[in-house]
mmCIF file with all atom_site columns, C-alpha atoms in Angstrom:
data_model
loop_
_atom_site.group_PDB
_atom_site.id
_atom_site.type_symbol
_atom_site.label_atom_id
_atom_site.label_alt_id
_atom_site.label_comp_id
_atom_site.label_asym_id
_atom_site.label_entity_id
_atom_site.label_seq_id
_atom_site.pdbx_PDB_ins_code
_atom_site.Cartn_x
_atom_site.Cartn_y
_atom_site.Cartn_z
_atom_site.occupancy
_atom_site.B_iso_or_equiv
_atom_site.pdbx_formal_charge
_atom_site.auth_seq_id
_atom_site.auth_comp_id
_atom_site.auth_asym_id
_atom_site.auth_atom_id
_atom_site.pdbx_PDB_model_num
ATOM 1   C CA . LYS A 1 1   ? -28.168 16.684  1.691   1.00 0.00 ? 472 LYS A CA 1
ATOM 2   C CA . ALA A 1 2   ? -29.315 14.161  -0.887  1.00 0.00 ? 473 ALA A CA 1
ATOM 3   C CA . GLY A 1 3   ? -28.674 10.515  -0.091  1.00 0.00 ? 474 GLY A CA 1
ATOM 4   C CA . VAL A 1 4   ? -27.125 7.822   -2.239  1.00 0.00 ? 475 VAL A CA 1
ATOM 5   C CA . THR A 1 5   ? -29.022 7.470   -5.502  1.00 0.00 ? 476 THR A CA 1
ATOM 6   C CA . GLN A 1 6   ? -29.114 4.249   -7.458  1.00 0.00 ? 477 GLN A CA 1
ATOM 7   C CA . THR A 1 7   ? -30.650 3.843   -10.876 1.00 0.00 ? 478 THR A CA 1
ATOM 8   C CA . PRO A 1 8   ? -32.610 2.095   -12.085 1.00 0.00 ? 479 PRO A CA 1
ATOM 9   C CA . ARG A 1 9   ? -34.607 0.760   -9.128  1.00 0.00 ? 480 ARG A CA 1
ATOM 10  C CA . TYR A 1 10  ? -35.802 -2.321  -10.997 1.00 0.00 ? 481 TYR A CA 1
ATOM 11  C CA . LEU A 1 11  ? -34.499 -4.224  -13.995 1.00 0.00 ? 482 LEU A CA 1
ATOM 12  C CA . ILE A 1 12  ? -35.541 -7.361  -15.812 1.00 0.00 ? 483 ILE A CA 1
ATOM 13  C CA . LYS A 1 13  ? -32.979 -8.876  -18.154 1.00 0.00 ? 484 LYS A CA 1
ATOM 14  C CA . THR A 1 14  ? -32.623 -12.087 -20.125 1.00 0.00 ? 485 THR A CA 1
ATOM 15  C CA . ARG A 1 15  ? -29.869 -14.625 -19.592 1.00 0.00 ? 486 ARG A CA 1
ATOM 16  C CA . GLY A 1 16  ? -26.810 -13.787 -21.651 1.00 0.00 ? 487 GLY A CA 1
ATOM 17  C CA . GLN A 1 17  ? -27.477 -10.061 -21.739 1.00 0.00 ? 488 GLN A CA 1
ATOM 18  C CA . GLN A 1 18  ? -25.390 -7.473  -19.951 1.00 0.00 ? 489 GLN A CA 1
ATOM 19  C CA . VAL A 1 19  ? -26.463 -4.761  -17.534 1.00 0.00 ? 490 VAL A CA 1
ATOM 20  C CA . THR A 1 20  ? -25.069 -1.504  -16.165 1.00 0.00 ? 491 THR A CA 1
ATOM 21  C CA . LEU A 1 21  ? -26.128 -0.121  -12.800 1.00 0.00 ? 492 LEU A CA 1
ATOM 22  C CA . SER A 1 22  ? -25.431 3.408   -11.648 1.00 0.00 ? 493 SER A CA 1
ATOM 23  C CA . CYS A 1 23  ? -24.714 4.944   -8.250  1.00 0.00 ? 494 CYS A CA 1
ATOM 24  C CA . SER A 1 24  ? -24.402 8.603   -7.278  1.00 0.00 ? 495 SER A CA 1
ATOM 25  C CA . PRO A 1 25  ? -22.835 8.935   -3.823  1.00 0.00 ? 496 PRO A CA 1
ATOM 26  C CA . ILE A 1 26  ? -23.561 11.596  -1.257  1.00 0.00 ? 497 ILE A CA 1
ATOM 27  C CA . SER A 1 27  ? -21.981 14.892  -2.241  1.00 0.00 ? 498 SER A CA 1
ATOM 28  C CA . GLY A 1 28  ? -18.429 15.035  -0.933  1.00 0.00 ? 499 GLY A CA 1
ATOM 29  C CA . HIS A 1 29  ? -18.101 11.266  -0.503  1.00 0.00 ? 500 HIS A CA 1
ATOM 30  C CA . ARG A 1 30  ? -15.246 9.812   -2.499  1.00 0.00 ? 501 ARG A CA 1
ATOM 31  C CA . SER A 1 31  ? -15.560 6.156   -1.547  1.00 0.00 ? 502 SER A CA 1
ATOM 32  C CA . VAL A 1 32  ? -18.138 3.919   -3.217  1.00 0.00 ? 503 VAL A CA 1
ATOM 33  C CA . SER A 1 33  ? -18.652 0.230   -2.498  1.00 0.00 ? 504 SER A CA 1
ATOM 34  C CA . TRP A 1 34  ? -20.975 -2.253  -4.167  1.00 0.00 ? 505 TRP A CA 1
ATOM 35  C CA . TYR A 1 35  ? -22.710 -5.227  -2.575  1.00 0.00 ? 506 TYR A CA 1
ATOM 36  C CA . GLN A 1 36  ? -24.908 -8.046  -3.829  1.00 0.00 ? 507 GLN A CA 1
ATOM 37  C CA . GLN A 1 37  ? -27.750 -9.178  -1.562  1.00 0.00 ? 508 GLN A CA 1
ATOM 38  C CA . THR A 1 38  ? -29.551 -12.487 -2.051  1.00 0.00 ? 509 THR A CA 1
ATOM 39  C CA . PRO A 1 39  ? -31.742 -14.498 0.334   1.00 0.00 ? 510 PRO A CA 1
ATOM 40  C CA . GLY A 1 40  ? -29.270 -17.379 0.350   1.00 0.00 ? 511 GLY A CA 1
ATOM 41  C CA . GLN A 1 41  ? -25.941 -15.566 0.596   1.00 0.00 ? 512 GLN A CA 1
ATOM 42  C CA . GLY A 1 42  ? -26.912 -12.334 2.320   1.00 0.00 ? 513 GLY A CA 1
ATOM 43  C CA . LEU A 1 43  ? -24.887 -9.188  1.668   1.00 0.00 ? 514 LEU A CA 1
ATOM 44  C CA . GLN A 1 44  ? -21.656 -9.870  -0.177  1.00 0.00 ? 515 GLN A CA 1
ATOM 45  C CA . PHE A 1 45  ? -18.975 -7.336  -1.066  1.00 0.00 ? 516 PHE A CA 1
ATOM 46  C CA . LEU A 1 46  ? -18.326 -6.791  -4.768  1.00 0.00 ? 517 LEU A CA 1
ATOM 47  C CA . PHE A 1 47  ? -15.833 -3.914  -5.005  1.00 0.00 ? 518 PHE A CA 1
ATOM 48  C CA . GLU A 1 48  ? -14.713 -0.642  -3.480  1.00 0.00 ? 519 GLU A CA 1
ATOM 49  C CA . TYR A 1 49  ? -13.594 2.475   -5.314  1.00 0.00 ? 520 TYR A CA 1
ATOM 50  C CA . PHE A 1 50  ? -11.880 5.562   -4.006  1.00 0.00 ? 521 PHE A CA 1
ATOM 51  C CA . SER A 1 51  ? -10.829 8.474   -6.193  1.00 0.00 ? 522 SER A CA 1
ATOM 52  C CA . GLU A 1 52  ? -11.425 6.446   -9.369  1.00 0.00 ? 523 GLU A CA 1
ATOM 53  C CA . THR A 1 53  ? -9.217  3.562   -8.188  1.00 0.00 ? 524 THR A CA 1
ATOM 54  C CA . GLN A 1 54  ? -10.450 0.110   -7.289  1.00 0.00 ? 525 GLN A CA 1
ATOM 55  C CA . ARG A 1 55  ? -9.133  -0.566  -3.791  1.00 0.00 ? 526 ARG A CA 1
ATOM 56  C CA . ASN A 1 56  ? -10.753 -3.914  -3.089  1.00 0.00 ? 527 ASN A CA 1
ATOM 57  C CA . LYS A 1 57  ? -12.522 -6.634  -4.984  1.00 0.00 ? 528 LYS A CA 1
ATOM 58  C CA . GLY A 1 58  ? -14.708 -9.404  -3.643  1.00 0.00 ? 529 GLY A CA 1
ATOM 59  C CA . ASN A 1 59  ? -14.834 -13.010 -4.699  1.00 0.00 ? 530 ASN A CA 1
ATOM 60  C CA . PHE A 1 60  ? -16.959 -12.660 -7.818  1.00 0.00 ? 531 PHE A CA 1
ATOM 61  C CA . PRO A 1 61  ? -16.259 -13.801 -11.384 1.00 0.00 ? 532 PRO A CA 1
ATOM 62  C CA . GLY A 1 62  ? -14.756 -11.468 -13.935 1.00 0.00 ? 533 GLY A CA 1
ATOM 63  C CA . ARG A 1 63  ? -18.220 -10.902 -15.442 1.00 0.00 ? 534 ARG A CA 1
ATOM 64  C CA . PHE A 1 64  ? -18.695 -8.375  -12.637 1.00 0.00 ? 535 PHE A CA 1
ATOM 65  C CA . SER A 1 65  ? -16.833 -5.138  -13.167 1.00 0.00 ? 536 SER A CA 1
ATOM 66  C CA . GLY A 1 66  ? -17.061 -1.568  -12.053 1.00 0.00 ? 537 GLY A CA 1
ATOM 67  C CA . ARG A 1 67  ? -15.607 1.870   -12.384 1.00 0.00 ? 538 ARG A CA 1
ATOM 68  C CA . GLN A 1 68  ? -15.689 5.259   -10.737 1.00 0.00 ? 539 GLN A CA 1
ATOM 69  C CA . PHE A 1 69  ? -15.693 8.613   -12.444 1.00 0.00 ? 540 PHE A CA 1
ATOM 70  C CA . SER A 1 70  ? -13.968 11.829  -11.451 1.00 0.00 ? 541 SER A CA 1
ATOM 71  C CA . ASN A 1 71  ? -17.202 13.134  -9.874  1.00 0.00 ? 542 ASN A CA 1
ATOM 72  C CA . SER A 1 72  ? -17.255 9.984   -7.659  1.00 0.00 ? 543 SER A CA 1
ATOM 73  C CA . ARG A 1 73  ? -20.271 8.522   -9.446  1.00 0.00 ? 544 ARG A CA 1
ATOM 74  C CA . SER A 1 74  ? -19.854 4.808   -9.983  1.00 0.00 ? 545 SER A CA 1
ATOM 75  C CA . GLU A 1 75  ? -21.176 2.161   -12.320 1.00 0.00 ? 546 GLU A CA 1
ATOM 76  C CA . MET A 1 76  ? -21.079 -1.587  -12.159 1.00 0.00 ? 547 MET A CA 1
ATOM 77  C CA . ASN A 1 77  ? -21.494 -3.892  -15.097 1.00 0.00 ? 548 ASN A CA 1
ATOM 78  C CA . VAL A 1 78  ? -22.468 -7.528  -15.260 1.00 0.00 ? 549 VAL A CA 1
ATOM 79  C CA . SER A 1 79  ? -21.919 -9.290  -18.566 1.00 0.00 ? 550 SER A CA 1
ATOM 80  C CA . THR A 1 80  ? -23.361 -12.580 -19.785 1.00 0.00 ? 551 THR A CA 1
ATOM 81  C CA . LEU A 1 81  ? -26.059 -12.582 -17.139 1.00 0.00 ? 552 LEU A CA 1
ATOM 82  C CA . GLU A 1 82  ? -26.966 -15.819 -15.382 1.00 0.00 ? 553 GLU A CA 1
ATOM 83  C CA . LEU A 1 83  ? -30.123 -16.668 -13.462 1.00 0.00 ? 554 LEU A CA 1
ATOM 84  C CA . GLY A 1 84  ? -28.078 -16.648 -10.257 1.00 0.00 ? 555 GLY A CA 1
ATOM 85  C CA . ASP A 1 85  ? -27.237 -12.985 -10.751 1.00 0.00 ? 556 ASP A CA 1
ATOM 86  C CA . SER A 1 86  ? -30.789 -12.079 -9.739  1.00 0.00 ? 557 SER A CA 1
ATOM 87  C CA . ALA A 1 87  ? -30.328 -10.028 -6.591  1.00 0.00 ? 558 ALA A CA 1
ATOM 88  C CA . LEU A 1 88  ? -30.576 -6.653  -4.938  1.00 0.00 ? 559 LEU A CA 1
ATOM 89  C CA . TYR A 1 89  ? -27.464 -4.661  -5.805  1.00 0.00 ? 560 TYR A CA 1
ATOM 90  C CA . LEU A 1 90  ? -26.592 -2.063  -3.199  1.00 0.00 ? 561 LEU A CA 1
ATOM 91  C CA . CYS A 1 91  ? -24.230 0.840   -3.420  1.00 0.00 ? 562 CYS A CA 1
ATOM 92  C CA . ALA A 1 92  ? -22.725 2.447   -0.321  1.00 0.00 ? 563 ALA A CA 1
ATOM 93  C CA . SER A 1 93  ? -20.819 5.690   -0.063  1.00 0.00 ? 564 SER A CA 1
ATOM 94  C CA . SER A 1 94  ? -18.428 6.842   2.627   1.00 0.00 ? 565 SER A CA 1
ATOM 95  C CA . PHE A 1 95  ? -16.589 10.082  3.195   1.00 0.00 ? 566 PHE A CA 1
ATOM 96  C CA . ARG A 1 96  ? -13.147 8.516   2.988   1.00 0.00 ? 567 ARG A CA 1
ATOM 97  C CA . THR A 1 97  ? -11.436 5.199   2.893   1.00 0.00 ? 568 THR A CA 1
ATOM 98  C CA . GLY A 1 98  ? -10.896 3.520   6.211   1.00 0.00 ? 569 GLY A CA 1
ATOM 99  C CA . GLY A 1 99  ? -10.168 5.233   9.491   1.00 0.00 ? 570 GLY A CA 1
ATOM 100 C CA . SER A 1 100 ? -12.584 5.473   12.346  1.00 0.00 ? 571 SER A CA 1
ATOM 101 C CA . ASN A 1 101 ? -15.237 7.178   10.281  1.00 0.00 ? 572 ASN A CA 1
ATOM 102 C CA . THR A 1 102 ? -16.182 4.188   8.172   1.00 0.00 ? 573 THR A CA 1
ATOM 103 C CA . GLU A 1 103 ? -19.950 4.616   8.424   1.00 0.00 ? 574 GLU A CA 1
ATOM 104 C CA . ALA A 1 104 ? -21.481 3.557   5.130   1.00 0.00 ? 575 ALA A CA 1
ATOM 105 C CA . PHE A 1 105 ? -24.559 5.185   3.626   1.00 0.00 ? 576 PHE A CA 1
ATOM 106 C CA . PHE A 1 106 ? -26.511 2.811   1.426   1.00 0.00 ? 577 PHE A CA 1
ATOM 107 C CA . GLY A 1 107 ? -28.775 3.536   -1.488  1.00 0.00 ? 578 GLY A CA 1
ATOM 108 C CA . GLN A 1 108 ? -32.167 1.922   -2.032  1.00 0.00 ? 579 GLN A CA 1
ATOM 109 C CA . GLY A 1 109 ? -30.627 -0.648  -4.328  1.00 0.00 ? 580 GLY A CA 1
ATOM 110 C CA . THR A 1 110 ? -31.346 -1.933  -7.808  1.00 0.00 ? 581 THR A CA 1
ATOM 111 C CA . ARG A 1 111 ? -33.454 -5.065  -7.954  1.00 0.00 ? 582 ARG A CA 1
ATOM 112 C CA . LEU A 1 112 ? -32.170 -7.131  -10.892 1.00 0.00 ? 583 LEU A CA 1
ATOM 113 C CA . THR A 1 113 ? -34.188 -10.076 -12.131 1.00 0.00 ? 584 THR A CA 1
ATOM 114 C CA . VAL A 1 114 ? -32.668 -12.367 -14.751 1.00 0.00 ? 585 VAL A CA 1
ATOM 115 C CA . VAL A 1 115 ? -35.132 -14.530 -16.674 1.00 0.00 ? 586 VAL A CA 1
ATOM 116 C CA . SER B 2 1   ? -12.765 -19.993 6.585   1.00 0.00 ? 177 SER B CA 1
ATOM 117 C CA . GLN B 2 2   ? -13.943 -16.622 7.842   1.00 0.00 ? 178 GLN B CA 1
ATOM 118 C CA . LYS B 2 3   ? -17.477 -16.656 9.145   1.00 0.00 ? 179 LYS B CA 1
ATOM 119 C CA . ILE B 2 4   ? -19.957 -14.329 10.862  1.00 0.00 ? 180 ILE B CA 1
ATOM 120 C CA . GLU B 2 5   ? -23.080 -15.752 12.451  1.00 0.00 ? 181 GLU B CA 1
ATOM 121 C CA . GLN B 2 6   ? -26.002 -13.937 13.974  1.00 0.00 ? 182 GLN B CA 1
ATOM 122 C CA . ASN B 2 7   ? -27.781 -15.843 16.693  1.00 0.00 ? 183 ASN B CA 1
ATOM 123 C CA . SER B 2 8   ? -31.030 -16.571 14.989  1.00 0.00 ? 184 SER B CA 1
ATOM 124 C CA . GLU B 2 9   ? -32.898 -15.818 11.837  1.00 0.00 ? 185 GLU B CA 1
ATOM 125 C CA . ALA B 2 10  ? -35.829 -14.381 13.778  1.00 0.00 ? 186 ALA B CA 1
ATOM 126 C CA . LEU B 2 11  ? -36.459 -12.995 17.246  1.00 0.00 ? 187 LEU B CA 1
ATOM 127 C CA . ASN B 2 12  ? -39.897 -12.206 18.646  1.00 0.00 ? 188 ASN B CA 1
ATOM 128 C CA . ILE B 2 13  ? -40.285 -10.064 21.764  1.00 0.00 ? 189 ILE B CA 1
ATOM 129 C CA . GLN B 2 14  ? -42.973 -8.084  23.550  1.00 0.00 ? 190 GLN B CA 1
ATOM 130 C CA . GLU B 2 15  ? -43.091 -4.310  23.367  1.00 0.00 ? 191 GLU B CA 1
ATOM 131 C CA . GLY B 2 16  ? -41.206 -2.713  26.231  1.00 0.00 ? 192 GLY B CA 1
ATOM 132 C CA . LYS B 2 17  ? -38.760 -5.586  26.663  1.00 0.00 ? 193 LYS B CA 1
ATOM 133 C CA . THR B 2 18  ? -35.068 -5.527  25.812  1.00 0.00 ? 194 THR B CA 1
ATOM 134 C CA . ALA B 2 19  ? -34.077 -7.208  22.568  1.00 0.00 ? 195 ALA B CA 1
ATOM 135 C CA . THR B 2 20  ? -30.623 -8.783  22.523  1.00 0.00 ? 196 THR B CA 1
ATOM 136 C CA . LEU B 2 21  ? -29.070 -9.807  19.233  1.00 0.00 ? 197 LEU B CA 1
ATOM 137 C CA . THR B 2 22  ? -25.842 -11.756 18.965  1.00 0.00 ? 198 THR B CA 1
ATOM 138 C CA . CYS B 2 23  ? -23.084 -11.675 16.385  1.00 0.00 ? 199 CYS B CA 1
ATOM 139 C CA . ASN B 2 24  ? -20.321 -14.297 16.547  1.00 0.00 ? 200 ASN B CA 1
ATOM 140 C CA . TYR B 2 25  ? -17.283 -14.468 14.343  1.00 0.00 ? 201 TYR B CA 1
ATOM 141 C CA . THR B 2 26  ? -14.502 -16.952 13.658  1.00 0.00 ? 202 THR B CA 1
ATOM 142 C CA . ASN B 2 27  ? -11.133 -16.609 11.959  1.00 0.00 ? 203 ASN B CA 1
ATOM 143 C CA . TYR B 2 28  ? -11.307 -12.825 12.003  1.00 0.00 ? 204 TYR B CA 1
ATOM 144 C CA . SER B 2 29  ? -9.502  -10.061 13.796  1.00 0.00 ? 205 SER B CA 1
ATOM 145 C CA . PRO B 2 30  ? -11.846 -7.187  13.027  1.00 0.00 ? 206 PRO B CA 1
ATOM 146 C CA . ALA B 2 31  ? -10.779 -3.629  13.579  1.00 0.00 ? 207 ALA B CA 1
ATOM 147 C CA . TYR B 2 32  ? -14.292 -2.252  13.654  1.00 0.00 ? 208 TYR B CA 1
ATOM 148 C CA . LEU B 2 33  ? -17.726 -3.692  14.124  1.00 0.00 ? 209 LEU B CA 1
ATOM 149 C CA . GLN B 2 34  ? -20.880 -2.010  12.899  1.00 0.00 ? 210 GLN B CA 1
ATOM 150 C CA . TRP B 2 35  ? -24.598 -2.637  13.264  1.00 0.00 ? 211 TRP B CA 1
ATOM 151 C CA . TYR B 2 36  ? -27.128 -1.779  10.589  1.00 0.00 ? 212 TYR B CA 1
ATOM 152 C CA . ARG B 2 37  ? -30.882 -1.877  10.348  1.00 0.00 ? 213 ARG B CA 1
ATOM 153 C CA . GLN B 2 38  ? -32.587 -2.934  7.132   1.00 0.00 ? 214 GLN B CA 1
ATOM 154 C CA . ASP B 2 39  ? -36.273 -2.602  6.327   1.00 0.00 ? 215 ASP B CA 1
ATOM 155 C CA . PRO B 2 40  ? -37.866 -4.616  3.494   1.00 0.00 ? 216 PRO B CA 1
ATOM 156 C CA . GLY B 2 41  ? -36.997 -3.274  0.059   1.00 0.00 ? 217 GLY B CA 1
ATOM 157 C CA . ARG B 2 42  ? -34.569 -0.695  1.416   1.00 0.00 ? 218 ARG B CA 1
ATOM 158 C CA . GLY B 2 43  ? -30.833 -0.411  1.877   1.00 0.00 ? 219 GLY B CA 1
ATOM 159 C CA . PRO B 2 44  ? -29.233 -0.911  5.313   1.00 0.00 ? 220 PRO B CA 1
ATOM 160 C CA . VAL B 2 45  ? -29.081 2.091   7.639   1.00 0.00 ? 221 VAL B CA 1
ATOM 161 C CA . PHE B 2 46  ? -26.081 2.582   9.933   1.00 0.00 ? 222 PHE B CA 1
ATOM 162 C CA . LEU B 2 47  ? -26.772 2.442   13.673  1.00 0.00 ? 223 LEU B CA 1
ATOM 163 C CA . LEU B 2 48  ? -23.567 2.103   15.686  1.00 0.00 ? 224 LEU B CA 1
ATOM 164 C CA . LEU B 2 49  ? -19.838 1.524   15.244  1.00 0.00 ? 225 LEU B CA 1
ATOM 165 C CA . ILE B 2 50  ? -17.483 0.130   17.877  1.00 0.00 ? 226 ILE B CA 1
ATOM 166 C CA . ARG B 2 51  ? -13.739 -0.302  17.662  1.00 0.00 ? 227 ARG B CA 1
ATOM 167 C CA . GLU B 2 52  ? -11.810 -3.379  18.787  1.00 0.00 ? 228 GLU B CA 1
ATOM 168 C CA . ASN B 2 53  ? -10.391 -1.502  21.785  1.00 0.00 ? 229 ASN B CA 1
ATOM 169 C CA . GLU B 2 54  ? -13.823 -0.362  22.973  1.00 0.00 ? 230 GLU B CA 1
ATOM 170 C CA . LYS B 2 55  ? -15.950 -2.579  25.192  1.00 0.00 ? 231 LYS B CA 1
ATOM 171 C CA . GLU B 2 56  ? -19.276 -0.799  24.900  1.00 0.00 ? 232 GLU B CA 1
ATOM 172 C CA . LYS B 2 57  ? -21.016 1.951   22.919  1.00 0.00 ? 233 LYS B CA 1
ATOM 173 C CA . ARG B 2 58  ? -24.421 3.527   23.519  1.00 0.00 ? 234 ARG B CA 1
ATOM 174 C CA . LYS B 2 59  ? -26.799 5.652   21.519  1.00 0.00 ? 235 LYS B CA 1
ATOM 175 C CA . GLU B 2 60  ? -30.217 6.459   22.937  1.00 0.00 ? 236 GLU B CA 1
ATOM 176 C CA . ARG B 2 61  ? -31.975 3.073   23.427  1.00 0.00 ? 237 ARG B CA 1
ATOM 177 C CA . LEU B 2 62  ? -29.224 1.159   21.644  1.00 0.00 ? 238 LEU B CA 1
ATOM 178 C CA . LYS B 2 63  ? -26.164 -0.464  23.179  1.00 0.00 ? 239 LYS B CA 1
ATOM 179 C CA . VAL B 2 64  ? -23.486 -2.575  21.555  1.00 0.00 ? 240 VAL B CA 1
ATOM 180 C CA . THR B 2 65  ? -20.688 -4.552  23.197  1.00 0.00 ? 241 THR B CA 1
ATOM 181 C CA . PHE B 2 66  ? -17.603 -6.050  21.601  1.00 0.00 ? 242 PHE B CA 1
ATOM 182 C CA . ASP B 2 67  ? -15.737 -8.924  23.245  1.00 0.00 ? 243 ASP B CA 1
ATOM 183 C CA . THR B 2 68  ? -12.646 -9.869  21.241  1.00 0.00 ? 244 THR B CA 1
ATOM 184 C CA . THR B 2 69  ? -11.902 -12.773 23.608  1.00 0.00 ? 245 THR B CA 1
ATOM 185 C CA . LEU B 2 70  ? -15.295 -14.382 23.063  1.00 0.00 ? 246 LEU B CA 1
ATOM 186 C CA . LYS B 2 71  ? -15.281 -13.187 19.429  1.00 0.00 ? 247 LYS B CA 1
ATOM 187 C CA . GLN B 2 72  ? -18.760 -11.841 19.958  1.00 0.00 ? 248 GLN B CA 1
ATOM 188 C CA . SER B 2 73  ? -20.799 -8.660  19.765  1.00 0.00 ? 249 SER B CA 1
ATOM 189 C CA . LEU B 2 74  ? -24.120 -8.123  21.490  1.00 0.00 ? 250 LEU B CA 1
ATOM 190 C CA . PHE B 2 75  ? -26.645 -5.546  20.315  1.00 0.00 ? 251 PHE B CA 1
ATOM 191 C CA . HIS B 2 76  ? -29.335 -4.422  22.738  1.00 0.00 ? 252 HIS B CA 1
ATOM 192 C CA . ILE B 2 77  ? -32.478 -2.395  22.124  1.00 0.00 ? 253 ILE B CA 1
ATOM 193 C CA . THR B 2 78  ? -34.074 -1.341  25.401  1.00 0.00 ? 254 THR B CA 1
ATOM 194 C CA . ALA B 2 79  ? -37.762 -0.463  25.792  1.00 0.00 ? 255 ALA B CA 1
ATOM 195 C CA . SER B 2 80  ? -38.390 -1.973  22.360  1.00 0.00 ? 256 SER B CA 1
ATOM 196 C CA . GLN B 2 81  ? -41.225 -0.671  20.200  1.00 0.00 ? 257 GLN B CA 1
ATOM 197 C CA . PRO B 2 82  ? -43.094 -2.167  17.224  1.00 0.00 ? 258 PRO B CA 1
ATOM 198 C CA . ALA B 2 83  ? -41.290 0.419   15.059  1.00 0.00 ? 259 ALA B CA 1
ATOM 199 C CA . ASP B 2 84  ? -38.023 -1.356  15.929  1.00 0.00 ? 260 ASP B CA 1
ATOM 200 C CA . SER B 2 85  ? -39.176 -4.379  13.915  1.00 0.00 ? 261 SER B CA 1
ATOM 201 C CA . ALA B 2 86  ? -36.662 -4.885  11.101  1.00 0.00 ? 262 ALA B CA 1
ATOM 202 C CA . THR B 2 87  ? -33.677 -6.995  10.115  1.00 0.00 ? 263 THR B CA 1
ATOM 203 C CA . TYR B 2 88  ? -30.503 -6.139  11.996  1.00 0.00 ? 264 TYR B CA 1
ATOM 204 C CA . LEU B 2 89  ? -27.121 -6.827  10.449  1.00 0.00 ? 265 LEU B CA 1
ATOM 205 C CA . CYS B 2 90  ? -23.690 -6.866  12.028  1.00 0.00 ? 266 CYS B CA 1
ATOM 206 C CA . ALA B 2 91  ? -20.709 -6.103  9.838   1.00 0.00 ? 267 ALA B CA 1
ATOM 207 C CA . PHE B 2 92  ? -16.948 -6.093  10.246  1.00 0.00 ? 268 PHE B CA 1
ATOM 208 C CA . SER B 2 93  ? -14.246 -3.964  8.826   1.00 0.00 ? 269 SER B CA 1
ATOM 209 C CA . LEU B 2 94  ? -10.954 -5.806  8.999   1.00 0.00 ? 270 LEU B CA 1
ATOM 210 C CA . ASN B 2 95  ? -8.663  -2.810  9.019   1.00 0.00 ? 271 ASN B CA 1
ATOM 211 C CA . GLY B 2 96  ? -8.617  0.934   8.875   1.00 0.00 ? 272 GLY B CA 1
ATOM 212 C CA . ALA B 2 97  ? -7.482  1.125   5.270   1.00 0.00 ? 273 ALA B CA 1
ATOM 213 C CA . THR B 2 98  ? -10.662 -0.062  3.613   1.00 0.00 ? 274 THR B CA 1
ATOM 214 C CA . ASN B 2 99  ? -14.404 0.451   3.716   1.00 0.00 ? 275 ASN B CA 1
ATOM 215 C CA . LYS B 2 100 ? -15.024 -3.176  2.749   1.00 0.00 ? 276 LYS B CA 1
ATOM 216 C CA . LEU B 2 101 ? -17.621 -4.637  5.121   1.00 0.00 ? 277 LEU B CA 1
ATOM 217 C CA . ILE B 2 102 ? -18.202 -8.310  5.808   1.00 0.00 ? 278 ILE B CA 1
ATOM 218 C CA . PHE B 2 103 ? -21.813 -8.804  6.827   1.00 0.00 ? 279 PHE B CA 1
ATOM 219 C CA . GLY B 2 104 ? -23.487 -11.326 9.060   1.00 0.00 ? 280 GLY B CA 1
ATOM 220 C CA . THR B 2 105 ? -26.580 -13.190 8.000   1.00 0.00 ? 281 THR B CA 1
ATOM 221 C CA . GLY B 2 106 ? -28.971 -10.856 9.795   1.00 0.00 ? 282 GLY B CA 1
ATOM 222 C CA . THR B 2 107 ? -31.611 -11.286 12.490  1.00 0.00 ? 283 THR B CA 1
ATOM 223 C CA . LEU B 2 108 ? -35.244 -10.420 11.822  1.00 0.00 ? 284 LEU B CA 1
ATOM 224 C CA . LEU B 2 109 ? -36.633 -8.752  14.941  1.00 0.00 ? 285 LEU B CA 1
ATOM 225 C CA . ALA B 2 110 ? -40.390 -8.619  15.459  1.00 0.00 ? 286 ALA B CA 1
ATOM 226 C CA . VAL B 2 111 ? -41.671 -6.535  18.375  1.00 0.00 ? 287 VAL B CA 1
ATOM 227 C CA . GLN B 2 112 ? -45.234 -7.461  19.283  1.00 0.00 ? 288 GLN B CA 1
ATOM 228 C CA . PRO B 2 113 ? -47.513 -4.725  20.680  1.00 0.00 ? 289 PRO B CA 1
#
């Protein structure tokens, strides 16, 4: 079974630009969550999607948005990039929302550098 | 405010010893607690999950405890090996209706041969 796939692996963008990151969950998984990881703040929750609906959103500005498609693939978008958006963006998929089986499978991440 | 703290940024131990990592939380009532391992440049990998009504969980050389009175979880690796060297993260799920995880700061474990 293929794992969680995130593309691209690395990105360099300029301040003010926008970026779209993609995540393909494990086949059969309908829940996708996104996290931002930085050395100073650690892993912080961005949003969670289940069956194309956003179920939770973290404490990030409106420049961060996401969506999920009918095949469970998900994208996140960051507009008007700032230097502080440089981070490792991780996607995690789970079989379902909540319940005892909440093990999350993470992708390799997308390393975004804003210059 | 809600906070999760892991005992130290780094822990160095000798091969063969037991590594004990601590996760403390305040202002939470977590439903589930999970431990993950993360290697440099890679995403976290799930290790163990324990529910609030469970005191202890084991898997091979790993053991996790969950004390809701002390608001603390302990993660043990027995007979540690250099290959166990990584960053270990604790994470909470606040209820059963969401997969949102709140992560601790992580502890970098180094097992010396």
